[in-house]
mmCIF file of C-alpha atoms in Angstrom:
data_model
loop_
_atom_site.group_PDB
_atom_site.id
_atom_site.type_symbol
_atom_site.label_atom_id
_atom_site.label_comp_id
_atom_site.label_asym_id
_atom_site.label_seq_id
_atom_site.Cartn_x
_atom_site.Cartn_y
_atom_site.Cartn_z
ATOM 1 C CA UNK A 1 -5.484 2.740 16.585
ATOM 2 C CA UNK A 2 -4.340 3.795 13.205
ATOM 3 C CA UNK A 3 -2.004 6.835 12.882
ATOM 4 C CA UNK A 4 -3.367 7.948 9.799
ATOM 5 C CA UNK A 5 -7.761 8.623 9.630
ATOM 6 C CA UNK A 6 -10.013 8.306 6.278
ATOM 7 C CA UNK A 7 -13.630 8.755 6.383
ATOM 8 C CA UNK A 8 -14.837 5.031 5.127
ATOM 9 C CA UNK A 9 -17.629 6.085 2.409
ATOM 10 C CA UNK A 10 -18.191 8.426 -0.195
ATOM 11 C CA UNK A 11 -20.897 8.494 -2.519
ATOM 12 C CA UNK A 12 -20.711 11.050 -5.650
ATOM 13 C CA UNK A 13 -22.280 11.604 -8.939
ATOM 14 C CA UNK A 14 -20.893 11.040 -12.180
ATOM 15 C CA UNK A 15 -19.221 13.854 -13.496
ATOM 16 C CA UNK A 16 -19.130 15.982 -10.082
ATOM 17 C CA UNK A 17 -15.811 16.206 -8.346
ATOM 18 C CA UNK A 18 -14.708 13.654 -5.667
ATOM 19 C CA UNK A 19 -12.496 14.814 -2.629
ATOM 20 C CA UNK A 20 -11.185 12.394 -0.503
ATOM 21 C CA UNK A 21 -9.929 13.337 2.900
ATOM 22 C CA UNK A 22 -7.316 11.859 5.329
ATOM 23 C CA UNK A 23 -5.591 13.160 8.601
ATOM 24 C CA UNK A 24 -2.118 12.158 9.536
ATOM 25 C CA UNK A 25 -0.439 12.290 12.801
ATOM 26 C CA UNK A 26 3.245 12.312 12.123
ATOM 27 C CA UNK A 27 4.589 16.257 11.197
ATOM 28 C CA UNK A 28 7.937 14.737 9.864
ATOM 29 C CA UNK A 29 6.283 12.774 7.466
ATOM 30 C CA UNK A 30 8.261 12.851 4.159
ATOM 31 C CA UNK A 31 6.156 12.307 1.320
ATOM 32 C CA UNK A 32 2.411 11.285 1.250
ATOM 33 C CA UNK A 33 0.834 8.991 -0.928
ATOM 34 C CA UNK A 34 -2.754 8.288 -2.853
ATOM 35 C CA UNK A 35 -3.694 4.941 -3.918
ATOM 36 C CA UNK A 36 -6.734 3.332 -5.687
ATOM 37 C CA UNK A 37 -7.303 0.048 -4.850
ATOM 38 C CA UNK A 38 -10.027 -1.719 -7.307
ATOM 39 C CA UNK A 39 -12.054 -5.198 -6.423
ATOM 40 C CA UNK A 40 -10.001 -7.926 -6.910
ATOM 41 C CA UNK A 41 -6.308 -6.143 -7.895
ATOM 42 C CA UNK A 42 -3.463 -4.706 -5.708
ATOM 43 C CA UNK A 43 -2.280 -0.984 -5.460
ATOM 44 C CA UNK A 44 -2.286 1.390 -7.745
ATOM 45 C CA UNK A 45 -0.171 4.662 -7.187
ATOM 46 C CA UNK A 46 -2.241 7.375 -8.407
ATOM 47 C CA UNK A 47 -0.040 10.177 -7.349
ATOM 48 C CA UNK A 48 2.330 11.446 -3.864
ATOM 49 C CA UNK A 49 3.671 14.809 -2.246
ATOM 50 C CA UNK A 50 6.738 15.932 -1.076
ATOM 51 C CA UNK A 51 5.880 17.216 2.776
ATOM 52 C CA UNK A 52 7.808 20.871 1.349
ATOM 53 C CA UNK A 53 4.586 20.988 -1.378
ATOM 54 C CA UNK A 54 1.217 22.224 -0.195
ATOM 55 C CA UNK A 55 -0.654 21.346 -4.074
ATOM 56 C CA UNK A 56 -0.030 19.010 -6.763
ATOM 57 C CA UNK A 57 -2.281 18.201 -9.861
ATOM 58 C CA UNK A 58 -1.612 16.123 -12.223
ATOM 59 C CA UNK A 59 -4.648 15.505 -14.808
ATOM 60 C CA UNK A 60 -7.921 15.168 -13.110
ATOM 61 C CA UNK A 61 -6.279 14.574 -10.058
ATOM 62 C CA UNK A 62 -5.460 17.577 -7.476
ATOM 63 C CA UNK A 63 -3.410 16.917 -4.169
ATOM 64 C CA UNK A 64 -3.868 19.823 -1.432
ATOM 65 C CA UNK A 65 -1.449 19.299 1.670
ATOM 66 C CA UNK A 66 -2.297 20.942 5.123
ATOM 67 C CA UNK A 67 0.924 20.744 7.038
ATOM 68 C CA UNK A 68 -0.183 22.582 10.223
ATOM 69 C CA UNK A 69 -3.605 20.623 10.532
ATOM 70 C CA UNK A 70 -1.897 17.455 9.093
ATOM 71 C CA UNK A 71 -4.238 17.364 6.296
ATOM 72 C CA UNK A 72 -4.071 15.776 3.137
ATOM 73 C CA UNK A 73 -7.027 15.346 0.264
ATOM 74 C CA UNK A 74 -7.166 14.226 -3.516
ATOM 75 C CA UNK A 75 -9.780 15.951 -5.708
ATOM 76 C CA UNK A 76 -11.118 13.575 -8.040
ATOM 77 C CA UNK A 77 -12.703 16.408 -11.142
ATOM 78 C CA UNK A 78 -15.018 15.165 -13.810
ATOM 79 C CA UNK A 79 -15.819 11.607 -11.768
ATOM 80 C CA UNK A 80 -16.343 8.735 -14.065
ATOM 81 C CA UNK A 81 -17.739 5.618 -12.811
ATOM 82 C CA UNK A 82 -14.230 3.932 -13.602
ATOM 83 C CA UNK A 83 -13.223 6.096 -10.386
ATOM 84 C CA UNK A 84 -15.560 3.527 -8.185
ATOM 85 C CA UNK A 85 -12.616 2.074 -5.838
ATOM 86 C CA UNK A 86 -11.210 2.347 -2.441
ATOM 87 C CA UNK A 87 -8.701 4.884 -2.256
ATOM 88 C CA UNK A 88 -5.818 5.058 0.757
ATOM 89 C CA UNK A 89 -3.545 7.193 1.421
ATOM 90 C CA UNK A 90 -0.085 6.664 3.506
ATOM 91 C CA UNK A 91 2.510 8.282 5.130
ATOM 92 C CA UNK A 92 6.169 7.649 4.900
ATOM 93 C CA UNK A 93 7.817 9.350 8.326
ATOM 94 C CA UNK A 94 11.118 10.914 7.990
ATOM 95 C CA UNK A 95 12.577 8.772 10.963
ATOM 96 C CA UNK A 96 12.333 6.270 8.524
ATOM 97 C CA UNK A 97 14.879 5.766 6.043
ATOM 98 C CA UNK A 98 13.632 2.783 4.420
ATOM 99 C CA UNK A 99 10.302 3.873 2.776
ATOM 100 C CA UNK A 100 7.624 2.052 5.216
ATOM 101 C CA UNK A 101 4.299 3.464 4.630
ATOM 102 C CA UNK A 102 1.887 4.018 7.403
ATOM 103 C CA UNK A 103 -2.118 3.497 5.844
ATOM 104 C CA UNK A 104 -5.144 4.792 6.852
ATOM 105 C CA UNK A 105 -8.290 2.578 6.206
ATOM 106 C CA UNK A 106 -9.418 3.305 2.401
ATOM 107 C CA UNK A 107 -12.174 5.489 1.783
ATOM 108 C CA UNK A 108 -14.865 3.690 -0.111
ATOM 109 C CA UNK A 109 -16.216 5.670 -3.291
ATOM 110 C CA UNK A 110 -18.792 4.772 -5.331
ATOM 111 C CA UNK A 111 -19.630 6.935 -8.229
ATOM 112 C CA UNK A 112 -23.538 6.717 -9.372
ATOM 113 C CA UNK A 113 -24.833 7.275 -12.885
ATOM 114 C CA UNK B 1 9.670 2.646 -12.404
ATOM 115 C CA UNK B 2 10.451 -1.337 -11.832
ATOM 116 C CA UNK B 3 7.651 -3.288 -12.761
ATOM 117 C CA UNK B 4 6.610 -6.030 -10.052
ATOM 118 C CA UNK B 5 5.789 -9.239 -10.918
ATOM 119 C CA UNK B 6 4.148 -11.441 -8.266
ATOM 120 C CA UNK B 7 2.571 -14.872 -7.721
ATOM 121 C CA UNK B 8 0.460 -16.707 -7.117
ATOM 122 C CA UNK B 9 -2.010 -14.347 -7.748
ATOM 123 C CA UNK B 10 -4.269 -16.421 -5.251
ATOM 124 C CA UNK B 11 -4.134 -20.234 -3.427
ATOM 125 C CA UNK B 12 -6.452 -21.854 -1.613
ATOM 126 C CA UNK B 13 -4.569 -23.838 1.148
ATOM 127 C CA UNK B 14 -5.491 -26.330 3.634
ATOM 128 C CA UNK B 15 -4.886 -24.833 7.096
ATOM 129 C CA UNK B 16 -1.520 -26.458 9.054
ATOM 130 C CA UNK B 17 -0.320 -25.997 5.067
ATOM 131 C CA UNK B 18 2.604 -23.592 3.934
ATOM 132 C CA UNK B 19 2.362 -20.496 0.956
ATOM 133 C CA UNK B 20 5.445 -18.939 -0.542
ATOM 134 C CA UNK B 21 4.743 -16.265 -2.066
ATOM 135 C CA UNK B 22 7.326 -14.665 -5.007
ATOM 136 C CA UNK B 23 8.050 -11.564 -5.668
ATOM 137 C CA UNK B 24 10.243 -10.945 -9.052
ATOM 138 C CA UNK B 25 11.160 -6.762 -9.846
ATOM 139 C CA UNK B 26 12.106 -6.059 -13.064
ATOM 140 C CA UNK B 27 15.008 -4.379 -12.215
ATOM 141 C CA UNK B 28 17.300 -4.192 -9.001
ATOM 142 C CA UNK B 29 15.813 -2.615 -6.080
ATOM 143 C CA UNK B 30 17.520 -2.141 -2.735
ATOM 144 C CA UNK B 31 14.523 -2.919 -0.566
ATOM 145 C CA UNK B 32 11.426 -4.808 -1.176
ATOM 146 C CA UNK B 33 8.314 -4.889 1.810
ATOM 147 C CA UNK B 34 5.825 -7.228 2.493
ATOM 148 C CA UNK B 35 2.684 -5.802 3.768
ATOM 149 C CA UNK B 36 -0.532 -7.701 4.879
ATOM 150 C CA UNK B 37 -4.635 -6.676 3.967
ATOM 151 C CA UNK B 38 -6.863 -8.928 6.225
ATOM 152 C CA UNK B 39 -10.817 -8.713 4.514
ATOM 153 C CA UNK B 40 -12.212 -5.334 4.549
ATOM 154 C CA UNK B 41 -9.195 -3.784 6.164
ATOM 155 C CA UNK B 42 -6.159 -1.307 5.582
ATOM 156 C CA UNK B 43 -2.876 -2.603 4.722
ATOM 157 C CA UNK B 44 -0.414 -3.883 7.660
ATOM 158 C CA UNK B 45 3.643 -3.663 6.900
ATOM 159 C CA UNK B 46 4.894 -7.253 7.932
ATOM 160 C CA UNK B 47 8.376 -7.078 7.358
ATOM 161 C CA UNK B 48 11.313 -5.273 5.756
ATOM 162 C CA UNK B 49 13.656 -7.321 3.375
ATOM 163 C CA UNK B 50 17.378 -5.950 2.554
ATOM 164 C CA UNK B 51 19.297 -8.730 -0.015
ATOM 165 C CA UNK B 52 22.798 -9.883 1.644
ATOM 166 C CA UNK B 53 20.496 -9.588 5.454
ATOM 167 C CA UNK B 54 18.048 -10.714 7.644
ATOM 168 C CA UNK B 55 14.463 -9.388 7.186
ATOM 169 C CA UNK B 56 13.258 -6.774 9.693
ATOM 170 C CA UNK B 57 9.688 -7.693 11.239
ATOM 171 C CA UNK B 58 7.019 -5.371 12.389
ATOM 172 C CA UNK B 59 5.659 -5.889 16.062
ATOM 173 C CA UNK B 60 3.031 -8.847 16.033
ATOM 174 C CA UNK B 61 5.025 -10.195 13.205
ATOM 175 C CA UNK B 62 7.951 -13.068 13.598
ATOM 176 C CA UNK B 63 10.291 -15.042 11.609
ATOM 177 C CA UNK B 64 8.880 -18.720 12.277
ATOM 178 C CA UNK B 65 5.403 -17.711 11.005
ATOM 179 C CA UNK B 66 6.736 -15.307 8.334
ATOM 180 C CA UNK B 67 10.077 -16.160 6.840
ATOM 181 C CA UNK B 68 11.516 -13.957 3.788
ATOM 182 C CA UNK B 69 14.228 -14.997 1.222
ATOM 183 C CA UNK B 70 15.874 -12.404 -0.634
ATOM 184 C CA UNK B 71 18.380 -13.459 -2.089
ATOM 185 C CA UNK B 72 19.187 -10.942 -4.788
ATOM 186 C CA UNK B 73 18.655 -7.654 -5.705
ATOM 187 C CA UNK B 74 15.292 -8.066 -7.737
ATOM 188 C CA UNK B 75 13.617 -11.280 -5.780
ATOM 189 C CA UNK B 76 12.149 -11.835 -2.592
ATOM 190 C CA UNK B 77 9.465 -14.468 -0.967
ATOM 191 C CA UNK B 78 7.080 -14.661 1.810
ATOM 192 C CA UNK B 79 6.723 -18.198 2.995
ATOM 193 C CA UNK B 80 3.123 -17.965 5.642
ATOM 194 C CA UNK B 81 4.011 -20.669 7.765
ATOM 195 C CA UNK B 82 1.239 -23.066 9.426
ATOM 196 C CA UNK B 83 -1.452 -21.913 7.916
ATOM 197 C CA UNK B 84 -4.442 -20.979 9.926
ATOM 198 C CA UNK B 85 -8.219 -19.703 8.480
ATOM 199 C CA UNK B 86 -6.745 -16.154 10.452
ATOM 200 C CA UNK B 87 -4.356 -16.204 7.686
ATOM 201 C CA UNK B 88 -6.829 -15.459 5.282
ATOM 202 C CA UNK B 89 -5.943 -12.171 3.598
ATOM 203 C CA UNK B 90 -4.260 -10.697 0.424
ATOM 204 C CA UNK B 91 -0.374 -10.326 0.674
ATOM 205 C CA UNK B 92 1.679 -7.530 -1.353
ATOM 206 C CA UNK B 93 5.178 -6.999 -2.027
ATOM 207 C CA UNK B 94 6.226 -3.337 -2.652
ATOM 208 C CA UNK B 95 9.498 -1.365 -3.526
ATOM 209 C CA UNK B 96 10.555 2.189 -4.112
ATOM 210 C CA UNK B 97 11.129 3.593 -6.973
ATOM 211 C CA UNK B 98 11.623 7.226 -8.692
ATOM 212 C CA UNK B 99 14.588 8.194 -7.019
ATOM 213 C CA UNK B 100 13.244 6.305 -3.616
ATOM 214 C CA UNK B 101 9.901 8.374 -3.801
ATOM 215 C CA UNK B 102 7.554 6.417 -5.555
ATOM 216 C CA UNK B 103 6.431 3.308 -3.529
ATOM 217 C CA UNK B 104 4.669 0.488 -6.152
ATOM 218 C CA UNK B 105 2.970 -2.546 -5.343
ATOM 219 C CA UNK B 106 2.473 -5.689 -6.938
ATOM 220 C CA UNK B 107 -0.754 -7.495 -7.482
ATOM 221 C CA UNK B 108 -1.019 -9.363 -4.783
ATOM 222 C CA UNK B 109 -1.755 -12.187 -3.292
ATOM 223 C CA UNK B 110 -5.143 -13.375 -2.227
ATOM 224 C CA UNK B 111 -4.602 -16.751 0.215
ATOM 225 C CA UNK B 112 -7.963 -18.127 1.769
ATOM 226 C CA UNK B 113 -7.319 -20.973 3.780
ATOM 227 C CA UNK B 114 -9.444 -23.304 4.797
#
């Protein structure tokens, strides 16, 4: 099984906030990562964390890191239906010097009117 | 950050067929990954490519079926050898970037074969 867990759907309302959540199995992870994955296109980073950092925002976009639960979410404020889009996050383990990211399995959110 | 370039963006291929896929950064990179997404699914790393060296594959992943070029510092391809409808899936190339924290993607690749 995957190392890292993502709930599959999540359905929100346009203009509420969206928070995504994902568990992660490896304490030495390094850095974690959000992506947004849209129909049709390839990866988009949206923002990371340093494992030493337990928030980061940036914009609309708010990362909370749980190191003793191994918890990581992204709060998605104001949702706009642009914001429709899988979104994965990854971990990149600190045995691993190369910058291999481990995904979970995308958590599909679609924002309704 | 380097900006990835990559293409085909997607092929239709007859199966027993090979794809190379190419993978062009816009600046030099010391490692470049090529990562797998089957339909409906998470993404998969496949292998590992250092320029000047060998490509390092994941488990369930070998050279014959999956051989990597990189022969400089901002290029790489992924040849999917022997092409099966199983190979149906979109293929990425990545680097890091930002000091080695940021990791980008390209586009992709979306291969259907049939």
């Amino acid at each position: 099984g995957e190392d890292v867990e993502q709930s599959l759907f999540l359905s929100v309302r346009e203009g509420d906030s969206s928070v995504i959540n994902c568990t992660y199995t490896d304490s030495s992870s390094t850095y974690l990562y959000w992506y947004k994955q849209e129909p049709g296109a390839g990866l988009q980073l949206l923002t990371y964390i340093f494992s030493n950092m337990d928030m980061k925002q940036d914009q609309r976009l708010t990362v909370l890191l749980n190191k003793k639960d191994k918890h990581l979410s992204l709060r998605i404020a104001d949702t706009q239906t642009g914001d429709s889009a899988i979104y994965f996050c990854a971990e990149r383990m600190a045995t691993d010097s190369w910058g291999k990211l481990q995904f979970g399995a995308g958590t599909q959110v679609v924002v309704t009117p | 950050s380097a900006v990835i370039s990559q293409k085909p963006s997607r092929d239709i291929c007859q199966r027993g067929t090979s794809l190379t896929i190419q993978c062009q950064v816009d600046s030099q990179v010391t490692m470049m990954f090529w990562y797998r997404q089957q339909p409906g699914q998470s993404l998969t790393l496949i292998a590992t490519a250092n320029q000047g060296s060998e490509a390092t594959y994941e488990s369930g992943f070998v050279i014959d079926k999956f051989p990597i070029s990189r022969p400089n510092l901002t290029f790489s391809t992924l040849t999917v050898s022997n092409l099966s409808p199983e190979d149906s899936s979109i293929y990425l190339c990545s680097h890091l970037g930002g000091e080695n924290t940021e990791a980008f993607f390209g586009q992709g690749t979306r291969l259907t074969v049939v």
